[in-house]
Amino acid sequence: MTNESDNIVSVAHLTSGYNGDKVLDDVSMVARENEITVILGASGCGKTTLLKHLIRLFYPWSGSIAIFGQEITDMDEPEFNELLLKIGVLFQNGALLNSITVSENIAIPLEQHTTLPATLIQRLVLIKLGLVELSHALDKLPSELSGGMRKRASLARAIALDPPLLFCDEPSAGLDPVTSESLDRLLLKLRDDLGMSMVIVSHELASIHRIADSIVFLDDGKCLFCGPVNEAKSAGIAEIDRFFRVGEFG
């Protein structure tokens, strides 16, 4: 039996779009604590748009978005910035600064949002790099890293402040199957060892099978299903059956 208090993210009747064109149509979904929730669906269905609303890059036309039980659509900037300290974001392209080293990239959130001394920040950076199995790369520039290593470095920066909630936009995009599987194992380890909750946008079918506890299935801007993966596969929804059967995604 589900408990609403376990919902770390709750979206209700969210409608939004661009330039008058509707992209999300009355979307309701939840993400539960200590679970990996994957937002999926065919290309152009609104996956990344939904994620951008969760970090308030976009504002909805109507509807509600609550994170940690707090409504974010009517928060002022100082309130929302405080909430953001409890959220890590892994962007699709990594968004590392190329002119500074990996360790300097990871130190940025700690330098900006804490008053810790430099020696302690460096120790924490090493811990985060160890968590993502990248301790050997602390003095390298992002341009010297492989695609998989850049994703790991970006993940280390996203968890620098020990956020209980992590948002990821297509973490496996552009990675070969072996590297993608390795990154998925890392995400599962963070969920299990640190109790981290995650909301992940993905169109990679193999990755979804490996990491998803629950899914949010979007189709043409509407949410057709929100719940456990096994229930989605037995729900008898044609679009979901087709997605998992023939991989109509992108």
Short mmCIF file of N, CA and C in Angstrom, two decimals, residues 9 30 49 100 120 134 197 199 231:
data_model
loop_
_atom_site.label_atom_id
_atom_site.label_comp_id
_atom_site.label_asym_id
_atom_site.label_seq_id
_atom_site.Cartn_x
_atom_site.Cartn_y
_atom_site.Cartn_z
N VAL A 9 8.44 13.69 -4.91
CA VAL A 9 7.99 14.61 -5.96
C VAL A 9 6.54 14.30 -6.25
N VAL A 30 4.04 10.96 -9.59
CA VAL A 30 4.78 11.03 -8.34
C VAL A 30 6.09 10.28 -8.50
N THR A 49 10.90 18.31 -21.05
CA THR A 49 10.09 19.46 -20.65
C THR A 49 9.55 19.28 -19.24
N ILE A 100 38.94 24.19 -16.10
CA ILE A 100 39.44 23.82 -14.77
C ILE A 100 39.40 22.31 -14.62
N LEU A 120 39.16 20.74 3.94
CA LEU A 120 38.03 19.83 4.09
C LEU A 120 37.28 19.66 2.77
N LEU A 134 36.43 7.47 -9.71
CA LEU A 134 37.17 8.37 -10.58
C LEU A 134 38.31 9.07 -9.82
N SER A 197 17.08 9.31 -3.78
CA SER A 197 15.95 9.19 -4.69
C SER A 197 16.33 9.84 -6.02
N VAL A 199 15.02 10.93 -10.19
CA VAL A 199 14.08 11.05 -11.29
C VAL A 199 14.93 11.19 -12.55
N GLU A 231 3.96 -3.41 -13.13
CA GLU A 231 2.55 -3.10 -13.35
C GLU A 231 2.34 -2.43 -14.70
#
